[in-house]
Tab-separated table of C-alpha atoms in Angstrom:
chain	number	residue	atom	x	y	z
A	1	MET	CA	-13.132	14.334	-15.348
A	2	ALA	CA	-9.877	14.818	-16.330
A	3	TYR	CA	-6.806	14.713	-13.752
A	4	SER	CA	-5.227	17.846	-12.856
A	5	LEU	CA	-2.587	17.598	-9.932
A	6	LYS	CA	-2.920	21.058	-9.780
A	7	LYS	CA	-6.424	20.913	-8.635
A	8	GLU	CA	-6.297	18.095	-6.262
A	9	ALA	CA	-3.327	19.767	-4.914
A	10	LYS	CA	-6.057	22.837	-4.070
A	11	LYS	CA	-8.439	20.367	-2.148
A	12	PRO	CA	-8.318	21.212	1.547
A	13	GLU	CA	-6.060	18.347	3.800
A	14	ARG	CA	-7.587	15.963	5.534
A	15	LEU	CA	-4.299	14.655	7.176
A	16	ALA	CA	-2.911	17.697	9.175
A	17	GLY	CA	0.664	18.896	8.927
A	18	GLY	CA	2.722	18.675	12.262
A	19	HIS	CA	2.445	14.907	12.745
A	20	ARG	CA	5.256	12.776	13.692
A	21	LEU	CA	5.933	10.925	11.078
A	22	CYS	CA	9.357	10.672	9.371
A	23	SER	CA	10.213	13.071	6.904
A	24	GLY	CA	9.746	11.095	3.514
A	25	CYS	CA	7.919	8.746	4.923
A	26	GLY	CA	5.749	6.461	2.266
A	27	ALA	CA	2.689	5.980	5.029
A	28	GLY	CA	2.080	9.717	5.331
A	29	ILE	CA	2.097	9.982	1.093
A	30	ALA	CA	-0.380	7.199	0.687
A	31	VAL	CA	-2.531	8.530	3.011
A	32	ARG	CA	-2.829	11.773	1.573
A	33	GLY	CA	-2.921	10.604	-1.732
A	34	VAL	CA	-6.226	8.433	-0.990
A	35	LEU	CA	-7.905	10.974	1.221
A	36	ARG	CA	-7.495	13.611	-1.488
A	37	ALA	CA	-9.419	11.619	-3.871
A	38	LEU	CA	-12.641	11.907	-1.729
A	39	ASP	CA	-15.147	14.422	-2.953
A	40	LYS	CA	-15.163	17.607	-1.318
A	41	ASP	CA	-18.694	17.373	-0.008
A	42	ASP	CA	-18.089	13.780	1.358
A	43	LYS	CA	-17.389	12.852	4.782
A	44	ALA	CA	-15.285	9.812	5.979
A	45	VAL	CA	-14.952	7.856	8.732
A	46	ILE	CA	-10.842	6.695	9.232
A	47	THR	CA	-10.363	3.363	10.895
A	48	ASN	CA	-6.359	2.769	11.327
A	49	ALA	CA	-4.465	-0.468	12.742
A	50	THR	CA	-1.687	-0.012	14.908
A	51	SER	CA	1.531	0.948	13.098
A	52	CYS	CA	3.686	3.556	12.641
A	53	LEU	CA	1.168	5.767	11.012
A	54	GLU	CA	-1.520	5.427	14.464
A	55	VAL	CA	1.549	6.403	16.583
A	56	SER	CA	2.206	9.253	14.107
A	57	THR	CA	-1.100	10.658	13.869
A	58	PHE	CA	-2.745	9.618	17.030
A	59	ILE	CA	-2.071	11.310	20.262
A	60	TYR	CA	-4.597	10.899	22.621
A	61	PRO	CA	-6.809	12.861	22.375
A	62	ASN	CA	-5.893	14.073	19.372
A	63	THR	CA	-5.214	12.727	15.724
A	64	ALA	CA	-4.025	14.361	12.641
A	65	TYR	CA	-7.061	13.756	10.813
A	66	TYR	CA	-10.039	16.145	9.909
A	67	ASP	CA	-12.170	13.048	9.414
A	68	SER	CA	-13.736	10.728	11.932
A	69	TYR	CA	-10.956	8.643	13.461
A	70	VAL	CA	-10.848	4.747	15.184
A	71	HIS	CA	-7.701	3.561	16.036
A	72	SER	CA	-8.121	-0.111	16.038
A	73	ALA	CA	-6.030	-3.102	17.752
A	74	PHE	CA	-3.254	-4.495	14.938
A	75	ALA	CA	-5.709	-7.765	14.542
A	76	CYS	CA	-9.006	-5.961	13.907
A	77	SER	CA	-9.360	-2.787	12.043
A	78	ALA	CA	-10.958	-3.994	8.933
A	79	ALA	CA	-13.413	-5.598	11.536
A	80	THR	CA	-14.004	-2.108	13.284
A	81	CYS	CA	-14.302	-0.406	9.935
A	82	SER	CA	-16.915	-2.796	8.991
A	83	GLY	CA	-19.242	-2.635	12.053
A	84	VAL	CA	-18.989	1.303	11.949
A	85	GLU	CA	-20.166	0.885	8.405
A	86	THR	CA	-23.090	-1.348	9.319
A	87	ALA	CA	-24.078	1.171	11.963
A	88	TYR	CA	-24.139	3.926	9.308
A	89	ARG	CA	-26.247	1.881	7.010
A	90	ALA	CA	-28.700	1.396	9.652
A	91	LEU	CA	-28.894	5.021	10.866
A	92	LYS	CA	-29.407	6.323	7.463
A	93	LYS	CA	-31.985	3.643	6.951
A	94	LYS	CA	-33.686	5.584	10.069
A	95	GLY	CA	-33.046	9.111	8.852
A	96	LYS	CA	-31.162	9.703	11.855
A	97	ILE	CA	-27.913	10.527	9.182
A	98	LYS	CA	-27.946	12.835	6.317
A	99	ASP	CA	-24.677	13.387	5.487
A	100	ASN	CA	-22.798	10.977	2.873
A	101	PHE	CA	-19.533	8.732	4.253
A	102	LYS	CA	-16.719	6.701	2.803
A	103	PHE	CA	-15.641	4.086	4.898
A	104	ILE	CA	-11.764	3.347	4.850
A	105	THR	CA	-9.031	1.655	6.667
A	106	PHE	CA	-5.180	2.017	6.946
A	107	GLY	CA	-3.048	-0.124	7.543
A	108	GLY	CA	0.704	-1.396	7.330
A	109	ASP	CA	1.779	-5.151	6.185
A	110	GLY	CA	2.289	-6.103	9.584
A	111	GLY	CA	-1.657	-5.160	10.204
A	112	THR	CA	-2.544	-6.193	6.920
A	113	TYR	CA	-0.635	-9.308	5.220
A	114	ASP	CA	0.202	-10.420	8.566
A	115	ILE	CA	-2.001	-10.050	11.832
A	116	GLY	CA	-4.819	-8.413	10.370
A	117	ILE	CA	-5.607	-10.734	7.560
A	118	GLN	CA	-8.189	-12.995	9.317
A	119	SER	CA	-10.765	-9.426	9.489
A	120	LEU	CA	-9.756	-8.278	6.246
A	121	SER	CA	-10.515	-11.245	4.511
A	122	GLY	CA	-13.819	-11.577	6.804
A	123	ALA	CA	-14.928	-7.886	5.980
A	124	MET	CA	-14.332	-8.355	2.242
A	125	GLU	CA	-16.339	-11.615	2.249
A	126	ARG	CA	-19.003	-9.772	4.004
A	127	GLY	CA	-19.374	-7.188	1.617
A	128	HIS	CA	-19.250	-4.369	3.596
A	129	ASP	CA	-18.738	-0.908	1.678
A	130	MET	CA	-15.391	0.372	2.295
A	131	VAL	CA	-12.027	0.715	1.060
A	132	TYR	CA	-9.237	-1.097	2.900
A	133	VAL	CA	-5.608	0.654	1.836
A	134	CYS	CA	-2.410	-1.043	2.893
A	135	TYR	CA	0.594	0.828	2.623
A	136	ASP	CA	3.348	-1.573	2.151
A	137	ASN	CA	6.701	-0.527	3.448
A	138	GLU	CA	7.677	-4.351	3.467
A	139	ALA	CA	8.186	-4.713	7.559
A	140	TYR	CA	7.193	-4.165	10.677
A	141	MET	CA	8.955	-0.499	11.092
A	142	ASN	CA	7.065	0.889	13.903
A	143	THR	CA	8.654	-1.763	16.481
A	144	GLY	CA	12.340	-2.330	14.623
A	145	ILE	CA	12.432	-3.011	11.127
A	146	GLN	CA	11.375	-7.039	11.763
A	147	ARG	CA	10.715	-8.944	8.666
A	148	SER	CA	6.789	-9.454	7.605
A	149	SER	CA	5.297	-11.933	5.123
A	150	SER	CA	5.434	-8.891	2.717
A	151	THR	CA	9.265	-8.557	3.162
A	152	PRO	CA	11.156	-9.045	-0.171
A	153	ARG	CA	13.489	-12.253	-0.050
A	154	PHE	CA	17.127	-11.538	0.650
A	155	ALA	CA	16.314	-8.148	2.746
A	156	ASP	CA	18.165	-7.390	5.733
A	157	ALA	CA	15.939	-6.764	8.895
A	158	THR	CA	16.415	-7.282	12.382
A	159	THR	CA	14.485	-10.785	12.384
A	160	SER	CA	16.193	-11.726	9.374
A	161	PRO	CA	19.963	-10.540	9.656
A	162	VAL	CA	22.543	-10.957	7.206
A	163	GLY	CA	25.537	-12.861	8.369
A	164	SER	CA	28.247	-15.330	7.500
A	165	VAL	CA	25.185	-18.049	7.838
A	166	SER	CA	22.020	-15.902	6.704
A	167	PRO	CA	21.592	-14.309	3.384
A	168	GLY	CA	18.524	-12.413	5.019
A	169	LYS	CA	15.064	-13.311	4.560
A	170	ARG	CA	14.705	-16.652	3.013
A	171	GLN	CA	11.236	-16.654	1.857
A	172	ASN	CA	9.508	-14.582	-1.234
A	173	LYS	CA	7.355	-11.594	-0.332
A	174	LYS	CA	3.673	-12.988	-0.077
A	175	ASP	CA	1.149	-12.040	-2.977
A	176	LEU	CA	-1.342	-10.350	-1.109
A	177	THR	CA	-2.934	-8.614	-3.852
A	178	GLY	CA	-3.553	-11.856	-5.763
A	179	ILE	CA	-5.154	-13.027	-2.268
A	180	MET	CA	-7.491	-10.364	-2.096
A	181	ALA	CA	-8.852	-10.794	-5.664
A	182	ALA	CA	-9.304	-14.617	-4.966
A	183	HIS	CA	-12.031	-12.728	-2.669
A	184	GLY	CA	-14.377	-11.900	-5.888
A	185	LEU	CA	-13.975	-8.212	-4.904
A	186	PRO	CA	-15.606	-5.715	-7.336
A	187	TYR	CA	-12.257	-3.569	-7.148
A	188	LEU	CA	-8.805	-3.611	-6.246
A	189	ALA	CA	-5.347	-2.523	-7.720
A	190	GLN	CA	-1.975	-1.943	-6.699
A	191	THR	CA	-0.530	1.344	-6.852
A	192	THR	CA	2.658	3.324	-5.983
A	193	PHE	CA	4.009	7.350	-5.852
A	194	ILE	CA	5.224	7.842	-9.515
A	195	LYS	CA	4.933	10.842	-11.938
A	196	ASP	CA	2.301	13.251	-11.066
A	197	MET	CA	0.467	10.597	-8.816
A	198	ARG	CA	-2.220	10.079	-11.336
A	199	ASP	CA	-2.239	6.480	-10.483
A	200	LEU	CA	-2.820	6.149	-7.014
A	201	HIS	CA	-5.408	9.367	-7.315
A	202	THR	CA	-7.574	7.341	-9.777
A	203	LYS	CA	-7.273	4.175	-8.444
A	204	ALA	CA	-7.929	5.474	-4.854
A	205	HIS	CA	-11.088	7.403	-6.138
A	206	ARG	CA	-12.324	4.510	-8.191
A	207	ALA	CA	-12.102	2.180	-4.839
A	208	ILE	CA	-13.774	4.618	-2.569
A	209	TYR	CA	-16.779	5.420	-5.253
A	210	THR	CA	-17.056	1.506	-6.429
A	211	GLU	CA	-19.861	0.026	-4.479
A	212	GLY	CA	-18.824	-2.987	-1.994
A	213	PRO	CA	-15.505	-4.190	-0.487
A	214	CYS	CA	-12.485	-2.691	-2.541
A	215	PHE	CA	-8.887	-3.015	-1.798
A	216	LEU	CA	-5.651	-0.760	-2.541
A	217	ASN	CA	-2.207	-2.242	-1.786
A	218	VAL	CA	0.161	0.975	-2.012
A	219	LEU	CA	4.150	0.383	-2.428
A	220	ALA	CA	5.043	2.803	0.446
A	221	PRO	CA	9.013	3.132	1.133
A	222	CYS	CA	10.179	3.671	4.152
A	223	PRO	CA	13.788	5.644	4.487
A	224	ARG	CA	14.915	4.557	7.607
A	225	GLY	CA	14.073	0.475	6.832
A	226	TRP	CA	15.467	0.373	3.295
A	227	ARG	CA	17.868	2.569	4.043
A	228	TYR	CA	18.212	4.929	1.402
A	229	GLU	CA	18.196	9.078	1.219
A	230	GLU	CA	14.686	10.489	2.171
A	231	SER	CA	14.485	12.415	-1.215
A	232	LYS	CA	14.702	9.609	-3.391
A	233	ILE	CA	11.592	8.004	-2.830
A	234	GLN	CA	9.736	8.789	-5.857
A	235	GLU	CA	13.029	7.405	-7.450
A	236	ILE	CA	12.873	3.905	-5.749
A	237	CYS	CA	9.166	3.540	-6.346
A	238	HIS	CA	9.660	4.312	-10.327
A	239	LEU	CA	12.561	1.604	-10.116
A	240	ALA	CA	10.055	-0.745	-8.440
A	241	VAL	CA	7.878	-0.277	-11.450
A	242	GLU	CA	10.523	-0.116	-14.343
A	243	THR	CA	11.906	-3.541	-12.803
A	244	CYS	CA	8.414	-4.857	-12.485
A	245	ALA	CA	9.202	-6.190	-8.883
A	246	TRP	CA	6.127	-3.558	-8.084
A	247	PRO	CA	3.560	-3.920	-11.323
A	248	LEU	CA	0.709	-1.649	-11.349
A	249	TYR	CA	-2.544	-3.257	-12.149
A	250	GLU	CA	-6.181	-3.578	-11.380
A	251	VAL	CA	-8.702	-6.312	-11.126
A	252	ILE	CA	-11.956	-5.006	-11.917
A	253	GLU	CA	-15.295	-7.218	-11.384
A	254	GLY	CA	-12.367	-10.090	-11.894
A	255	LYS	CA	-10.844	-9.011	-14.775
A	256	TYR	CA	-6.963	-8.390	-14.562
A	257	VAL	CA	-6.044	-4.987	-16.402
A	258	LEU	CA	-2.121	-4.024	-16.806
A	259	ASN	CA	-1.693	-0.384	-16.526
A	260	TYR	CA	1.791	0.046	-16.945
A	261	GLU	CA	3.889	-1.686	-19.243
A	262	PRO	CA	7.802	-0.765	-19.276
A	263	LYS	CA	9.067	-0.125	-23.080
A	264	LYS	CA	12.344	-1.705	-21.570
A	265	LYS	CA	12.283	-3.319	-18.549
A	266	LEU	CA	15.114	-2.577	-16.338
A	267	PRO	CA	17.059	-5.728	-14.374
A	268	ILE	CA	16.099	-5.788	-10.776
A	269	VAL	CA	19.957	-4.846	-9.604
A	270	ASP	CA	18.307	-1.203	-10.464
A	271	PHE	CA	16.504	-1.520	-7.714
A	272	LEU	CA	18.143	-3.246	-5.310
A	273	LYS	CA	21.198	-1.615	-5.532
A	274	GLU	CA	19.656	1.905	-4.480
A	275	GLN	CA	18.785	0.218	-0.627
A	276	GLY	CA	21.304	-0.593	2.055
A	277	ARG	CA	19.314	-3.813	3.361
A	278	PHE	CA	20.417	-5.351	-0.181
A	279	LYS	CA	23.922	-3.939	-0.187
A	280	HIS	CA	24.883	-7.800	0.857
A	281	MET	CA	23.980	-8.957	-2.328
A	282	PHE	CA	26.468	-7.117	-4.512
A	283	LYS	CA	29.352	-8.618	-2.246
A	284	LYS	CA	32.021	-11.495	-4.065
A	285	GLY	CA	30.060	-14.392	-4.192
A	286	ASN	CA	26.659	-13.388	-3.545
A	287	ASP	CA	25.595	-13.182	-7.145
A	288	TRP	CA	23.596	-15.865	-6.736
A	289	MET	CA	21.685	-14.116	-4.923
A	290	ILE	CA	20.870	-11.287	-7.750
A	291	ASP	CA	20.130	-14.261	-9.936
A	292	GLU	CA	17.427	-15.722	-8.026
A	293	ALA	CA	15.721	-12.293	-7.141
A	294	GLN	CA	15.573	-11.157	-11.172
A	295	GLU	CA	14.339	-15.188	-11.862
A	296	TYR	CA	11.523	-14.677	-9.207
A	297	VAL	CA	10.724	-11.277	-10.344
A	298	ASP	CA	10.453	-12.499	-14.064
A	299	ALA	CA	8.174	-15.202	-13.671
A	300	GLN	CA	5.866	-13.047	-11.391
A	301	TRP	CA	5.656	-10.712	-14.250
A	302	GLU	CA	5.230	-13.076	-16.594
A	303	LYS	CA	2.251	-14.576	-14.537
A	304	LEU	CA	0.996	-11.440	-14.365
A	305	LEU	CA	0.921	-10.940	-18.277
A	306	ASN	CA	-0.823	-13.998	-18.754
A	307	LYS	CA	-3.741	-12.900	-16.217
A	308	CYS	CA	-4.110	-9.805	-18.041
A	309	GLU	CA	-4.099	-10.921	-21.697
């Protein structure tokens, strides 16, 4: 069925307004976009790792979710979801549950790239019928903008501060999507918020309705941590894609599929200069940082193109 933004926007919300996420927060956009991909008659169980998303949408005993919701600790959200999915299958087999449920976990990069990677890997390896969604805002935003293994090289964070000695974070961003691809999943993808949200919706729907363990990595900018005007979130996402800092691709049954290739690949400076966390890179004498950032993006892009060929 052809995608229609107007039609999808008319679906009932599954995440209530009035939550405490910051204005322009990428996490809220990611959650709404993914949940909107559910068919209207299906129910869902949402598992959520401790995060900005959790503290802003779950104020005990209430949640902002219309579907069933489980808050799980940083390290075990995927394990919690896999346990609930197993219980559901057992109860459905016994005829005690008639409704169709889908199982979705949301976690930030701290709870996914770092603290929660062991339970995520285990759940994916065991083959549970669930979708793990990482909303990647590239730092531990909830606890003070500390660097994570998802934070890009040279980014200024509270635990990788820029100064006379430090250029910001010294390590490149971890390739978690590639790590998940190595698990042999039936479906995984990278996406973000561009144009009419078609890419996010299409991939979320495919992940939810593909049998078995699936993974989505959603670039979800944070205005406070990245230091840009909140109204520019879609512009920031567009630049991430056009500079190939965040390529859009899928891995379907082990086959890499490139979803978008820029007609004219933009230089990485176009993406960096819009964010305060990289402003030191444009000071006199720091050209080497921009050069190395461009070299890294170019190398990663070429590797991806080779995989997709």
